[in-house]
Coordinates of C-alpha atoms and ligand atoms in Angstrom, one line a residue:
X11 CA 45.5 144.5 129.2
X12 CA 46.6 141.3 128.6
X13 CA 45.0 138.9 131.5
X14 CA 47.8 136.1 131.6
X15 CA 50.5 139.0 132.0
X16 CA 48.3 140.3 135.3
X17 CA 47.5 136.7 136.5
X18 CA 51.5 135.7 136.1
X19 CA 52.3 139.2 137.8
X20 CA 50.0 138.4 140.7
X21 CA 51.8 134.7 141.1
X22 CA 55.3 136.0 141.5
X23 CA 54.1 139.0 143.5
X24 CA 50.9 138.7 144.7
X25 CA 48.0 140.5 143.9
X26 CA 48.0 143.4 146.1
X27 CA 51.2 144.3 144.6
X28 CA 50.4 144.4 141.1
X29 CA 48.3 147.0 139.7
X30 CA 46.5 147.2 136.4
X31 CA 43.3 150.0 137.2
X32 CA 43.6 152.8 135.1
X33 CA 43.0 154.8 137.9
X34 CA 45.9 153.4 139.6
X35 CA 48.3 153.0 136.1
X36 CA 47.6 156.9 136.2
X37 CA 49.6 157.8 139.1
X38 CA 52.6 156.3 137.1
X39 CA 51.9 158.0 133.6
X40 CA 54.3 160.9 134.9
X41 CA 57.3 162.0 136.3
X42 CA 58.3 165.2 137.2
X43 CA 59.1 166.2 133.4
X44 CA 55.8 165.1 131.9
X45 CA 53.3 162.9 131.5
X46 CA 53.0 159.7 129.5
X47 CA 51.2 157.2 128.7
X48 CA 49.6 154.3 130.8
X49 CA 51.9 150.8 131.1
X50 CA 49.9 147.7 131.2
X51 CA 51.0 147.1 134.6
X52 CA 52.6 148.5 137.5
X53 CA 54.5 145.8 139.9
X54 CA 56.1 146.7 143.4
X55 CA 58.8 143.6 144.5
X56 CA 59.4 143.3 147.8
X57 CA 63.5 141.3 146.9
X58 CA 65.4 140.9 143.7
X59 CA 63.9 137.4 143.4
X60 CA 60.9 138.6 142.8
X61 CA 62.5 141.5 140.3
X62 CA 63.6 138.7 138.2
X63 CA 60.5 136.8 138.4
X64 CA 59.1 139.9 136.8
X65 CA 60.9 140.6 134.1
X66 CA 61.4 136.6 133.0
X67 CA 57.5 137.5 132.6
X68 CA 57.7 140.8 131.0
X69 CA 60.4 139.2 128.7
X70 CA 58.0 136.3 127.7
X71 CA 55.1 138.0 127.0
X72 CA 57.0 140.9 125.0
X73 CA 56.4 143.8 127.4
X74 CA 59.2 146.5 127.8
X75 CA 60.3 147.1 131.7
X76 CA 60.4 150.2 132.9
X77 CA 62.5 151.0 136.2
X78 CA 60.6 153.5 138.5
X79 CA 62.5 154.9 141.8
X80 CA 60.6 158.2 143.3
X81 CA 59.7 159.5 140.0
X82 CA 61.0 162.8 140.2
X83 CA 63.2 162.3 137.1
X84 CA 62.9 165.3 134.7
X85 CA 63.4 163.8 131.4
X86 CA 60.9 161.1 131.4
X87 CA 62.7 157.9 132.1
X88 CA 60.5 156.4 134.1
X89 CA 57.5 156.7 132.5
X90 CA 55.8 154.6 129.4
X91 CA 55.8 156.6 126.4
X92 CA 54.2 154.7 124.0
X93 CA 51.6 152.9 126.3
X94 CA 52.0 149.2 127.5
X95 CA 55.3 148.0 129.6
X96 CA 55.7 146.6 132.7
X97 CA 56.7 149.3 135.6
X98 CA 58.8 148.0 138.6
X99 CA 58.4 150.1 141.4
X100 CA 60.8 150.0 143.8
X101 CA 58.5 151.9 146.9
X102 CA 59.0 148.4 149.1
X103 CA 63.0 147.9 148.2
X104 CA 63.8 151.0 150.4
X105 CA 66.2 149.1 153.0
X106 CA 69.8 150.0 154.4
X107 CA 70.4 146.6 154.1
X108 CA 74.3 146.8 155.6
X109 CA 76.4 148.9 157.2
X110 CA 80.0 148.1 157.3
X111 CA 81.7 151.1 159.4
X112 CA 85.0 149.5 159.2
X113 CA 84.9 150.3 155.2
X114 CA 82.4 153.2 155.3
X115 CA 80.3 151.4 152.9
X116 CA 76.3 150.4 153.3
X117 CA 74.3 148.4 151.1
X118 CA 71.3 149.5 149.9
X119 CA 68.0 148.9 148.1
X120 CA 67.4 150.5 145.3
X121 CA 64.3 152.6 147.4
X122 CA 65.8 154.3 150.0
X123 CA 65.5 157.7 149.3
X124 CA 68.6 159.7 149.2
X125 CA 68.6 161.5 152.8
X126 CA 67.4 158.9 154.4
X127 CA 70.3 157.5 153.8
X128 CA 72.5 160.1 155.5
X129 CA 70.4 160.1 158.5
X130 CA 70.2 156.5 159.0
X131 CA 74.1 155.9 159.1
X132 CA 74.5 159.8 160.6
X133 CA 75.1 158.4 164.5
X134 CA 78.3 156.4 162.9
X135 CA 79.1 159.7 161.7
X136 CA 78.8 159.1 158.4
X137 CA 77.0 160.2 155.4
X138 CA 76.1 159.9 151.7
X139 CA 77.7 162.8 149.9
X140 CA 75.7 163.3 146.3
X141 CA 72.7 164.9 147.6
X142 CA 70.6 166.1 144.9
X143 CA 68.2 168.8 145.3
X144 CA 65.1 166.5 145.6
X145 CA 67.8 164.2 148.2
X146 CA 63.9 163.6 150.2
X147 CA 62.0 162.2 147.7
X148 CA 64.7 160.7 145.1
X149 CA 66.2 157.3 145.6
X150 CA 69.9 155.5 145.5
X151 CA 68.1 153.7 142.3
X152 CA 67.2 156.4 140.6
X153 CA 70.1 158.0 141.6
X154 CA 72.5 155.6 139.9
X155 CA 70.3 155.3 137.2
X156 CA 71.4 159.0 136.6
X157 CA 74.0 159.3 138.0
X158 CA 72.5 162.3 139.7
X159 CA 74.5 165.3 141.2
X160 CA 73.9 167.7 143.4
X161 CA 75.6 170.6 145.5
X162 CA 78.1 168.8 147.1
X163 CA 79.4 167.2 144.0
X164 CA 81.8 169.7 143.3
X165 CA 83.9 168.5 145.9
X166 CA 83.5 165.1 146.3
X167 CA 81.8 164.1 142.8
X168 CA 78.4 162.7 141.4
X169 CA 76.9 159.3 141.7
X170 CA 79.2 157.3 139.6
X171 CA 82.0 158.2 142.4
X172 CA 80.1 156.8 145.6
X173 CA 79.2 153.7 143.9
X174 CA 81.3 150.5 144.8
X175 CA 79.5 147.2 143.8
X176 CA 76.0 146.6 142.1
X177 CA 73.6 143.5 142.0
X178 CA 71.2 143.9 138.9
X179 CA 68.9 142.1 136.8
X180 CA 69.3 141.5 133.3
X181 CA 67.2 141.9 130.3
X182 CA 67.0 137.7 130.8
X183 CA 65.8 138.0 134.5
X184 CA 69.1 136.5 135.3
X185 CA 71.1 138.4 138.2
X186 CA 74.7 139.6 138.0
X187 CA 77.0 141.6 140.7
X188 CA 79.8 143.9 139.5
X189 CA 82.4 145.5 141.2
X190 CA 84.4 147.9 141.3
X191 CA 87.4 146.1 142.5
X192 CA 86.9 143.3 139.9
X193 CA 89.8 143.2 137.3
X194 CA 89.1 144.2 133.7
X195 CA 86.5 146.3 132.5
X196 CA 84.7 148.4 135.0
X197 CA 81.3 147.8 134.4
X198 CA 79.9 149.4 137.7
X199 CA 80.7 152.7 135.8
X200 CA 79.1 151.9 132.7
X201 CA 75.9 150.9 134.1
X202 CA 75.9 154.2 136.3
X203 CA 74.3 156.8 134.4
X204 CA 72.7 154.0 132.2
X205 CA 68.9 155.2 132.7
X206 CA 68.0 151.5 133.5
X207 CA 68.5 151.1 129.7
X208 CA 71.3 148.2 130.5
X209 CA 69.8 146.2 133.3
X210 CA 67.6 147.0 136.8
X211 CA 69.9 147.5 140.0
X212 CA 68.2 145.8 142.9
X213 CA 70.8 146.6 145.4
X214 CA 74.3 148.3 145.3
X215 CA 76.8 148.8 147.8
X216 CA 77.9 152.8 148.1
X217 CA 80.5 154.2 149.5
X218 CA 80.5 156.8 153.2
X219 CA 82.3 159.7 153.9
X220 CA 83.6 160.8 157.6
X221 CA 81.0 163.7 158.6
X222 CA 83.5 167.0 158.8
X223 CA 84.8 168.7 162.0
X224 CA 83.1 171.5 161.2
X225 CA 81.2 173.2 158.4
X226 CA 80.6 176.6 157.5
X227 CA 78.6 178.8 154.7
X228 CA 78.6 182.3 153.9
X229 CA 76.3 184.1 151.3
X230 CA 77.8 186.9 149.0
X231 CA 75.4 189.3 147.0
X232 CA 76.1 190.9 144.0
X233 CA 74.8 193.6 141.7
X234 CA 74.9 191.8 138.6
X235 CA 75.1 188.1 137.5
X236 CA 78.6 188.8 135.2
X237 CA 80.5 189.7 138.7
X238 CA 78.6 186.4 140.7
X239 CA 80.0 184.2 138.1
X240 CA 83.1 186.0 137.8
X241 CA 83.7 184.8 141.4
X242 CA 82.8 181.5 140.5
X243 CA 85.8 181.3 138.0
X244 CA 88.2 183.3 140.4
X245 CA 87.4 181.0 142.9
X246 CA 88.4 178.0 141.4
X247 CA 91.5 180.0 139.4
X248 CA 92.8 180.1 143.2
X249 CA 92.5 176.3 143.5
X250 CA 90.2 177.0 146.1
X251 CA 87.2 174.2 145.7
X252 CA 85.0 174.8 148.6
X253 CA 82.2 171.6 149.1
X254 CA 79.5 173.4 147.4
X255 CA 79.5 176.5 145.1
X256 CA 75.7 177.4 144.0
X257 CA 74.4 180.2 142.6
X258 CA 70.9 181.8 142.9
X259 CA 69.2 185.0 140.6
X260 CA 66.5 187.8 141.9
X261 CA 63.5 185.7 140.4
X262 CA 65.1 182.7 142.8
X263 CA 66.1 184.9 145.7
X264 CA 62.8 186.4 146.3
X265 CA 60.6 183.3 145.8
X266 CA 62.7 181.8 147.8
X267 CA 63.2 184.4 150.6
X268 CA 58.9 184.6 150.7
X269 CA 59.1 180.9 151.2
X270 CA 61.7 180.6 153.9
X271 CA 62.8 183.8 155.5
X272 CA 66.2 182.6 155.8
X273 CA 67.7 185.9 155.0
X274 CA 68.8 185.9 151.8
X275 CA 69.4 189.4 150.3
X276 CA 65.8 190.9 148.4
X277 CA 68.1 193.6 146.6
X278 CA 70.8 191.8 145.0
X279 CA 70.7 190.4 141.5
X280 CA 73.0 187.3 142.2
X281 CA 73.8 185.3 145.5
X282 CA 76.5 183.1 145.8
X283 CA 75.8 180.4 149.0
X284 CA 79.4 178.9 149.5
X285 CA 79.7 175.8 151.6
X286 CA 83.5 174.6 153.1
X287 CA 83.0 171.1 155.5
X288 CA 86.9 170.2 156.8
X289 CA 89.2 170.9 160.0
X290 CA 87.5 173.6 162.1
X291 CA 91.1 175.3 162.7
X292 CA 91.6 175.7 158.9
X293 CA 88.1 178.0 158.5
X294 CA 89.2 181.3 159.6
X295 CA 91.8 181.9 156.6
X296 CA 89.4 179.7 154.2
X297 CA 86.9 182.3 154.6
X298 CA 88.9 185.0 154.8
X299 CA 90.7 184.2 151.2
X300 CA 87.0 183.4 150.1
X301 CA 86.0 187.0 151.2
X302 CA 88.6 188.1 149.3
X303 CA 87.6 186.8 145.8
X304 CA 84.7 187.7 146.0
X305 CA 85.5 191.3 147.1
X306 CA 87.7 191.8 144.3
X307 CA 85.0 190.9 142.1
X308 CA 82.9 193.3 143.4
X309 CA 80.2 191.5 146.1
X310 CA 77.9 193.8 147.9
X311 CA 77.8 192.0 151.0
X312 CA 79.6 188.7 152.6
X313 CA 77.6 187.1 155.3
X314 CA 78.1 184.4 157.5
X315 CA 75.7 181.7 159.1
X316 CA 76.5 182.0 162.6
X317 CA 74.7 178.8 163.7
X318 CA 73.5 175.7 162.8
X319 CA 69.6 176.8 162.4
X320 CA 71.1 179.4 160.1
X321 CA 73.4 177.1 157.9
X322 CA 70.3 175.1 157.7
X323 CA 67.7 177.5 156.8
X324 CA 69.9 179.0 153.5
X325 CA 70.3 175.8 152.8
X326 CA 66.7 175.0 153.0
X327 CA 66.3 177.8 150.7
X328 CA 68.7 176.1 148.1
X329 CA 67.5 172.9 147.9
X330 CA 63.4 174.7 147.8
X331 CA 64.0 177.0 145.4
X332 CA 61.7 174.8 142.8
X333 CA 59.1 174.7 145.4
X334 CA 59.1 178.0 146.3
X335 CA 58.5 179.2 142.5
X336 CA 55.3 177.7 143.3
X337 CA 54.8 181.2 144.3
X338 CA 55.2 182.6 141.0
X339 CA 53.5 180.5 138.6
X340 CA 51.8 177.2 138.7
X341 CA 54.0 175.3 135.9
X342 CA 58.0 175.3 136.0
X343 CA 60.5 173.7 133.0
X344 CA 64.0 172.8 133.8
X345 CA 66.5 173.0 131.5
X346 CA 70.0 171.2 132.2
X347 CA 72.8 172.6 130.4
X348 CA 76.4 172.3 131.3
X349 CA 79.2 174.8 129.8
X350 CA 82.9 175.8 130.4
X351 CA 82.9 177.6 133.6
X352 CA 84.5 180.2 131.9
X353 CA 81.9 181.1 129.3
X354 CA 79.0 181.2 132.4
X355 CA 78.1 184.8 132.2
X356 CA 77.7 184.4 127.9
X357 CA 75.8 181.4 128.9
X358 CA 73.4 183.2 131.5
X359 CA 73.2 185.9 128.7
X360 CA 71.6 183.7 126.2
X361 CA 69.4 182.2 128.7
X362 CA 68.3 185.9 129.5
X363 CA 67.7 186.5 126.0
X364 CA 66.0 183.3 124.8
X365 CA 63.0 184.0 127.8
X366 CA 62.8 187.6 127.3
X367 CA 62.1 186.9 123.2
X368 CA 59.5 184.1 124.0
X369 CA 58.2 186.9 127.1
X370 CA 58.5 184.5 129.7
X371 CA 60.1 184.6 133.3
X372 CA 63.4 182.3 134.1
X373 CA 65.1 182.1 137.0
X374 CA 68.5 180.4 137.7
X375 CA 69.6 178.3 140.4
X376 CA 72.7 176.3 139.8
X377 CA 75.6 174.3 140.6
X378 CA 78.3 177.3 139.5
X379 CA 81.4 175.3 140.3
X380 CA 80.3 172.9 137.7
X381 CA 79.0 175.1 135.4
X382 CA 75.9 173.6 135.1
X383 CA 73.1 175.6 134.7
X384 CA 69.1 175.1 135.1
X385 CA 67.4 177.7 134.0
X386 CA 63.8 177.4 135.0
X387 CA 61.2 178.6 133.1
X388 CA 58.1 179.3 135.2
X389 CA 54.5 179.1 132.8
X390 CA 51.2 178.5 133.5
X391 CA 50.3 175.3 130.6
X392 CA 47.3 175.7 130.9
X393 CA 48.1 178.5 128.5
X394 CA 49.4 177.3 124.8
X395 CA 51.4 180.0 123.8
X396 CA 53.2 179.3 126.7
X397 CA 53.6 175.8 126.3
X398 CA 55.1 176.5 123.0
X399 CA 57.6 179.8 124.6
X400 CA 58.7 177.2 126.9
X401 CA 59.6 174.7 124.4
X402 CA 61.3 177.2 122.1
X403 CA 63.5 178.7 125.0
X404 CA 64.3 175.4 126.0
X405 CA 65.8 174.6 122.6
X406 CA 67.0 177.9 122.0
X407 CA 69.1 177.7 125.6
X408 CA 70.1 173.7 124.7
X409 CA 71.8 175.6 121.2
X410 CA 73.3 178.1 122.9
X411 CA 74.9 175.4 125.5
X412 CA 76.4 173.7 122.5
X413 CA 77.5 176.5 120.9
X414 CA 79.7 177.8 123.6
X415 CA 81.1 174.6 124.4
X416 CA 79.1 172.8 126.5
X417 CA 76.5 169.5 126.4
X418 CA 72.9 168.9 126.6
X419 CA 72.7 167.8 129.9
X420 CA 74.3 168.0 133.1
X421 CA 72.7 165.7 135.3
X422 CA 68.9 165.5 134.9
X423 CA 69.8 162.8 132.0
X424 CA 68.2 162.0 128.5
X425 CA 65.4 160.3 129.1
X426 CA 63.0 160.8 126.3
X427 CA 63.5 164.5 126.7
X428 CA 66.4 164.6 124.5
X429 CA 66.9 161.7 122.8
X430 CA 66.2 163.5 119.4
X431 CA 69.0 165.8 121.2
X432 CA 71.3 163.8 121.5
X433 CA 72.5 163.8 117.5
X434 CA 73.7 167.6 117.9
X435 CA 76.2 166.6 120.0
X436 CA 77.1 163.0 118.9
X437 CA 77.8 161.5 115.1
X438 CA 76.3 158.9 113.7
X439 CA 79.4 156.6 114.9
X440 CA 79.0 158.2 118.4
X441 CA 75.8 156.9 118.9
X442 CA 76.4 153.6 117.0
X443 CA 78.9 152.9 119.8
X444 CA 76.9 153.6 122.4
X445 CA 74.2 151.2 120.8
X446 CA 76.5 148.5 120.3
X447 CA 77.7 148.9 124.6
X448 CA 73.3 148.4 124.9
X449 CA 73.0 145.2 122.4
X450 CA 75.5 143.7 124.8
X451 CA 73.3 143.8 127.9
X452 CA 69.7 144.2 126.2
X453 CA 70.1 143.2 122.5
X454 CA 66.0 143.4 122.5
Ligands
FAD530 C1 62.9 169.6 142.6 C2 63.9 168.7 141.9 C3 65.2 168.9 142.1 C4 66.2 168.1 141.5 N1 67.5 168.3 141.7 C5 68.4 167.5 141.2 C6 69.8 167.7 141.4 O1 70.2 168.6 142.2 N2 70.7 166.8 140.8 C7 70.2 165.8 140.0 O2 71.1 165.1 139.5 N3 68.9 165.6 139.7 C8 68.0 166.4 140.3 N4 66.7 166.2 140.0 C9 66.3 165.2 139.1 C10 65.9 163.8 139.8 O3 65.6 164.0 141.2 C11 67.1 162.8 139.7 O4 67.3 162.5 138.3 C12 67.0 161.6 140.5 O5 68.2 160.8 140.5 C13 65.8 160.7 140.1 O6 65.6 159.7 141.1 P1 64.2 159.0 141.2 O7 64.2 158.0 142.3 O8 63.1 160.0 141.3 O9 64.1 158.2 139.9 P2 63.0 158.1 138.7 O10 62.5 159.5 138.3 O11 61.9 157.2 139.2 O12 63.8 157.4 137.6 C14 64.8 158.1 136.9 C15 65.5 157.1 135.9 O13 66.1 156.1 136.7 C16 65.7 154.8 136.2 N5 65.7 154.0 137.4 C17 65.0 154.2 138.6 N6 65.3 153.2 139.5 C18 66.1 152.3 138.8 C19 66.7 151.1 139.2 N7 66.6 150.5 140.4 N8 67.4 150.4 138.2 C20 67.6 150.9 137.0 N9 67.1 152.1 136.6 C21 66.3 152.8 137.5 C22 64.3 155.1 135.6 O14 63.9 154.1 134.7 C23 64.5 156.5 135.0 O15 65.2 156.3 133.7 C24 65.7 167.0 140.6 C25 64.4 166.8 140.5 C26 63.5 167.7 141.1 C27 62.0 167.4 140.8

């Protein structure tokens, strides 16, 4: 560790916000993908001066800067891979810092965690719609960083489409806003989804939605996950996009049903939870043509939440369903694959396939409507040959993604998961591109 680097760190900081014990570099070494290595330093800002204090230092001395929201990224962005780096944490830039009801906008730090958020603008009766499933422990930062989706995306879109205006630091330590108002190029959208690879965002203005009149969601079961994602597609044939669309297997239904009791069907080998948020006199014939569908396609059962407890508690059960595999086995991998809607049932059949040849147990929990699919692969790594089944299925479920279509990830990101990955579905001049767009902001 070098000493001028901590001493500088502590100047711009102060000490008790910059940390260089091992034992305290260690609780940044991971994220929720895997475990690194230890940076040199760990620094927690308290404003965006002091963010590009940082990284004038970082700069000068040589250190890489690695942007850190909640750490529940699962491709290892925000954690050192070779060892060394400087990692801003953002755990003290957590601020609403504006609310402007007139526009339905807020600013932000890059901190707050997702649902707090929502429940800090919720008596204006407004919300944040991308609510991934970690919405209480990820943040707007991170968030951008990945663009990150989440249930309700399917209706009113991912990260990149809430997002209005960002203040971020540069590879220099100098600050710049965009906006996306400004003429020309709309660099707001390029640096969403940038992995903090093009600059650190230190605050960002996002955009608010109206809460609905009224929302409702229903659960169908089915015997078998071809007919479940049948649905899916006949749902959307009918141009019928309800707010949320997710789909849940046996493996996820039970864990998930032990965990929370909220009623979800023990029997069926595929639940559909189906959300619709709009005009309270429009729901009757919404559910009705929704019942319908899934009818047609052969649902066992249709069932509706009749209160808001209920609604909450199946959605509870959604948004645990990683938790709750706790239950299972002590390790989980998630794979993050998107493919054609249409091809889902080939794609849920190669996922099958893939875990039964490496014998291990995967259970899917997924934003349908999207077609994006994480198969979880639930392993105990303390065991090798498990380890290695998990990394073989992984790949084996990424190739089949391709092959049918799709891309090598839907939302979780790159990271340094797939970086390697990233050549199977880009050329040589694909990626070229993409390194040129980086020189611009961060030639080093
Ligand atoms: C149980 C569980 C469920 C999940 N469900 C979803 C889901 O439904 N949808 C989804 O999209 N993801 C999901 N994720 C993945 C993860 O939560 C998201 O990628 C989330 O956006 C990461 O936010 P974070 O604050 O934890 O960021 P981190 O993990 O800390 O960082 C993620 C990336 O963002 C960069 N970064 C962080 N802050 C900044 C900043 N201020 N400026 C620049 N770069 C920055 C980091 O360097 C890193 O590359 C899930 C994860 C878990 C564990």
């Amino acid at each position: 560790m070098n000493a001028s680097l901590a001493q500088r760190l502590a100047d711009a900081v102060g000490p008790e916000n910059v940390k260089t014990a091992p034992e305290d570099l260690a609780v940044y070494s991971f994220d929720a993908y895997s475990e690194g290595k230890l940076p040199a330093a760990v620094v927690i800002p308290s404003g965006t001066r002091e963010v590009s204090a940082v990284v004038k230092i970082a700069r000068e001395l040589g250190e890489p800067v690695i942007a850190r929201g909640a750490g529940t990224g699962l491709c290892g962005g925000a954690i050192s891979v070779d060892g060394g780096g400087v990692v801003i944490s953002f755990a003290r830039m957590h601020r609403l810092l504006e609310l402007d009801t007139a526009n339905r906008r807020a600013r932000v730090q890059p901190g707050l965690v997702n649902l707090q958020l929502s429940q800090q603008v919720a008596s204006s009766r407004l919300f944040y719609a991308p609510d991934p499933a970690s919405q209480r422990s990820s943040t707007i930062g991170g968030n951008i960083a990945t663009n990150a989706g989440g249930p309700h995306c399917l209706s009113y879109g991912t990260t990149v489409n809430h997002v209005l205006a960002l203040e971020v630091v540069d590879e220099n330590g100098d600050v710049f806003t965009t906006d996306v108002d400004d003429a020309g190029y709309d660099l707001t959208a390029v640096l969403v989804g940038s992995e903090g690879t093009l600059g650190v965002v230190t605050s960002a203005w996002v955009r608010l939605l109206r809460s609905p009149e009224s929302t409702r969601v229903w659960l169908a079961a089915f015997a078998d996950i071809e007919s479940a994602s049948a649905a899916v597609s006949a749902i959307i044939g009918a141009g019928i996009i309800p707010t949320a669309l997710e789909m849940m297997d046996a493996v996820i239904v039970k864990a998930v049903e032990a965990a929370f009791h909220a009623g979800y069907p023990t029997d069926a080998a595929a639940v559909l939870l189906i959300e619709n948020a709009g005009f309270e006199d429009e729901m009757d014939a919404y559910e009705a043509a929704l019942r319908e569908i899934t009818r047609k396609e052969g649902s066992l059962s249709w069932r509706a939440a009749r209160t808001a407890a209920e609604r909450d508690a199946l959605w509870a059960g959604r948004k645990g369903a990683v938790g709750a595999l706790g239950r299972v086995a002590p390790n989980y991998y998630t794979q993050d694959v998107t493919v054609p809607r249409s091809v889902l049932p080939k794609a849920l059949r190669a996922v099958e396939v893939a875990a039964s040849e490496n014998d291990l147990v995967v259970g899917n929990v997924f934003h349908a409507g999207d077609g994006n699919l994480h198969p979880l692969l639930v392993y105990d790594k303390r065991d090798r040959r498990q380890v290695g089944a998990v990394l073989s299925t992984g790949d084996a479920i990424l190739r089949a993604a391709i092959e049918l279509g799709g891309t090598i990830s839907g939302e979780h990101g790159i990271g340094y998961e797939k970086r390697e990955a990233m050549t199977r579905v880009y050329s040589t001049e694909d990626l070229a591109t993409m390194a040129r767009v980086r020189d611009v902001f961060d030639p080093r």
